[in-house]
Amino acid sequence: MIYTILIFILAGIAEIGGGYLVWLWLREGKPYWYGIIGGIILVIYGIIPTLQNFPTFGRVYAAYGGVFIILSVLWGWGVDKKTPDTFDWIGAVICLIGVSIMLWSPRQ
């Protein structure tokens, strides 16, 4: 379970970090190499979820979507200095519950 969580976090950091660098390049006028590095990181992000032990692409990506939301709230708070409000935290907790149900519910 810890391996699964770590892979989800690593994928989230790669996707958000790569996307953030592209955002800075295109929206905030940073040098073009921000975009290049961001693009490389996004390619790496595409590889990271394949390291999961789950057999189905759809379930991994659906669960990852919830983790991405939580990490995005934390990224905004830590990097962009935008303090999440109560509704951000409630939404993040709901996503975490959804991810847990998808990944660890007993199945036949």
mmCIF file of C-alpha atoms in Angstrom:
data_model
loop_
_atom_site.group_PDB
_atom_site.id
_atom_site.type_symbol
_atom_site.label_atom_id
_atom_site.label_comp_id
_atom_site.label_asym_id
_atom_site.label_seq_id
_atom_site.Cartn_x
_atom_site.Cartn_y
_atom_site.Cartn_z
ATOM 1 C CA MET A 1 0.000 0.000 0.000
ATOM 2 C CA ILE A 2 2.858 2.418 0.764
ATOM 3 C CA TYR A 3 4.405 1.688 -2.648
ATOM 4 C CA THR A 4 1.096 2.507 -4.330
ATOM 5 C CA ILE A 5 0.753 5.788 -2.462
ATOM 6 C CA LEU A 6 4.348 6.795 -3.218
ATOM 7 C CA ILE A 7 3.901 6.122 -6.952
ATOM 8 C CA PHE A 8 0.690 8.203 -6.971
ATOM 9 C CA ILE A 9 2.473 11.065 -5.198
ATOM 10 C CA LEU A 10 5.471 10.875 -7.539
ATOM 11 C CA ALA A 11 3.179 10.906 -10.582
ATOM 12 C CA GLY A 12 1.270 13.860 -9.159
ATOM 13 C CA ILE A 13 4.374 15.890 -8.495
ATOM 14 C CA ALA A 14 5.643 15.158 -12.013
ATOM 15 C CA GLU A 15 2.346 16.134 -13.660
ATOM 16 C CA ILE A 16 1.788 19.256 -11.596
ATOM 17 C CA GLY A 17 5.451 20.305 -11.725
ATOM 18 C CA GLY A 18 5.731 19.773 -15.479
ATOM 19 C CA GLY A 19 2.455 21.548 -16.118
ATOM 20 C CA TYR A 20 3.490 24.388 -13.834
ATOM 21 C CA LEU A 21 6.707 24.952 -15.778
ATOM 22 C CA VAL A 22 4.762 25.045 -19.060
ATOM 23 C CA TRP A 23 2.294 27.476 -17.418
ATOM 24 C CA LEU A 24 5.141 29.736 -16.313
ATOM 25 C CA TRP A 25 6.611 29.702 -19.813
ATOM 26 C CA LEU A 26 3.399 30.412 -21.710
ATOM 27 C CA ARG A 27 1.439 32.507 -19.219
ATOM 28 C CA GLU A 28 4.103 34.343 -17.273
ATOM 29 C CA GLY A 29 6.790 34.913 -19.884
ATOM 30 C CA LYS A 30 9.495 32.676 -18.471
ATOM 31 C CA PRO A 31 12.236 31.454 -20.842
ATOM 32 C CA TYR A 32 11.410 28.752 -23.415
ATOM 33 C CA TRP A 33 13.533 26.209 -21.570
ATOM 34 C CA TYR A 34 10.914 26.184 -18.778
ATOM 35 C CA GLY A 35 8.559 24.733 -21.381
ATOM 36 C CA ILE A 36 11.109 22.198 -22.577
ATOM 37 C CA ILE A 37 11.872 20.979 -19.058
ATOM 38 C CA GLY A 38 8.160 20.957 -18.259
ATOM 39 C CA GLY A 39 7.494 18.856 -21.363
ATOM 40 C CA ILE A 40 10.202 16.356 -20.430
ATOM 41 C CA ILE A 41 8.786 16.053 -16.920
ATOM 42 C CA LEU A 42 5.312 15.483 -18.379
ATOM 43 C CA VAL A 43 6.670 12.632 -20.515
ATOM 44 C CA ILE A 44 8.187 11.108 -17.368
ATOM 45 C CA TYR A 45 4.803 11.543 -15.679
ATOM 46 C CA GLY A 46 3.276 9.423 -18.448
ATOM 47 C CA ILE A 47 5.629 6.580 -17.538
ATOM 48 C CA ILE A 48 5.330 6.682 -13.740
ATOM 49 C CA PRO A 49 1.750 5.293 -13.441
ATOM 50 C CA THR A 50 2.814 2.176 -15.362
ATOM 51 C CA LEU A 51 4.827 1.254 -12.258
ATOM 52 C CA GLN A 52 1.586 0.636 -10.328
ATOM 53 C CA ASN A 53 0.657 -2.940 -9.476
ATOM 54 C CA PHE A 54 -2.995 -2.548 -10.478
ATOM 55 C CA PRO A 55 -3.900 -4.442 -13.651
ATOM 56 C CA THR A 56 -6.330 -1.937 -15.163
ATOM 57 C CA PHE A 57 -5.461 1.407 -16.728
ATOM 58 C CA GLY A 58 -8.874 2.924 -16.025
ATOM 59 C CA ARG A 59 -8.851 2.210 -12.308
ATOM 60 C CA VAL A 60 -5.314 3.512 -11.857
ATOM 61 C CA TYR A 61 -6.068 6.752 -13.672
ATOM 62 C CA ALA A 62 -9.433 7.247 -11.964
ATOM 63 C CA ALA A 63 -7.817 6.854 -8.558
ATOM 64 C CA TYR A 64 -4.904 9.024 -9.607
ATOM 65 C CA GLY A 65 -7.382 11.793 -10.501
ATOM 66 C CA GLY A 66 -8.378 12.046 -6.847
ATOM 67 C CA VAL A 67 -4.763 12.108 -5.706
ATOM 68 C CA PHE A 68 -4.033 14.793 -8.312
ATOM 69 C CA ILE A 69 -6.764 17.013 -6.869
ATOM 70 C CA ILE A 70 -5.329 16.744 -3.370
ATOM 71 C CA LEU A 71 -1.790 17.417 -4.583
ATOM 72 C CA SER A 72 -3.009 20.382 -6.645
ATOM 73 C CA VAL A 73 -4.542 21.987 -3.555
ATOM 74 C CA LEU A 74 -1.287 21.435 -1.663
ATOM 75 C CA TRP A 75 0.792 22.752 -4.602
ATOM 76 C CA GLY A 76 -1.311 25.899 -4.780
ATOM 77 C CA TRP A 77 -0.869 26.406 -1.067
ATOM 78 C CA GLY A 78 2.855 25.679 -0.923
ATOM 79 C CA VAL A 79 4.115 27.027 -4.252
ATOM 80 C CA ASP A 80 1.566 29.646 -5.337
ATOM 81 C CA LYS A 81 0.896 30.766 -1.749
ATOM 82 C CA LYS A 82 -2.899 30.522 -2.275
ATOM 83 C CA THR A 83 -4.397 29.327 0.991
ATOM 84 C CA PRO A 84 -7.077 26.680 0.436
ATOM 85 C CA ASP A 85 -10.474 27.457 1.930
ATOM 86 C CA THR A 86 -12.836 25.112 3.735
ATOM 87 C CA PHE A 87 -14.469 23.956 0.513
ATOM 88 C CA ASP A 88 -11.083 23.096 -1.011
ATOM 89 C CA TRP A 89 -10.324 20.867 1.988
ATOM 90 C CA ILE A 90 -13.792 19.278 1.995
ATOM 91 C CA GLY A 91 -13.459 18.488 -1.720
ATOM 92 C CA ALA A 92 -9.981 17.041 -1.191
ATOM 93 C CA VAL A 93 -11.206 14.765 1.602
ATOM 94 C CA ILE A 94 -14.121 13.568 -0.537
ATOM 95 C CA CYS A 95 -11.633 12.748 -3.326
ATOM 96 C CA LEU A 96 -9.403 10.859 -0.900
ATOM 97 C CA ILE A 97 -12.384 8.797 0.249
ATOM 98 C CA GLY A 98 -13.259 8.065 -3.392
ATOM 99 C CA VAL A 99 -9.716 6.978 -4.192
ATOM 100 C CA SER A 100 -9.682 4.652 -1.185
ATOM 101 C CA ILE A 101 -12.976 3.075 -2.234
ATOM 102 C CA MET A 102 -11.782 2.523 -5.803
ATOM 103 C CA LEU A 103 -8.441 1.022 -4.885
ATOM 104 C CA TRP A 104 -9.017 -0.981 -1.743
ATOM 105 C CA SER A 105 -12.632 -2.154 -1.787
ATOM 106 C CA PRO A 106 -12.942 -5.927 -1.651
ATOM 107 C CA ARG A 107 -13.666 -7.375 -5.080
ATOM 108 C CA GLN A 108 -14.237 -10.886 -6.308
#
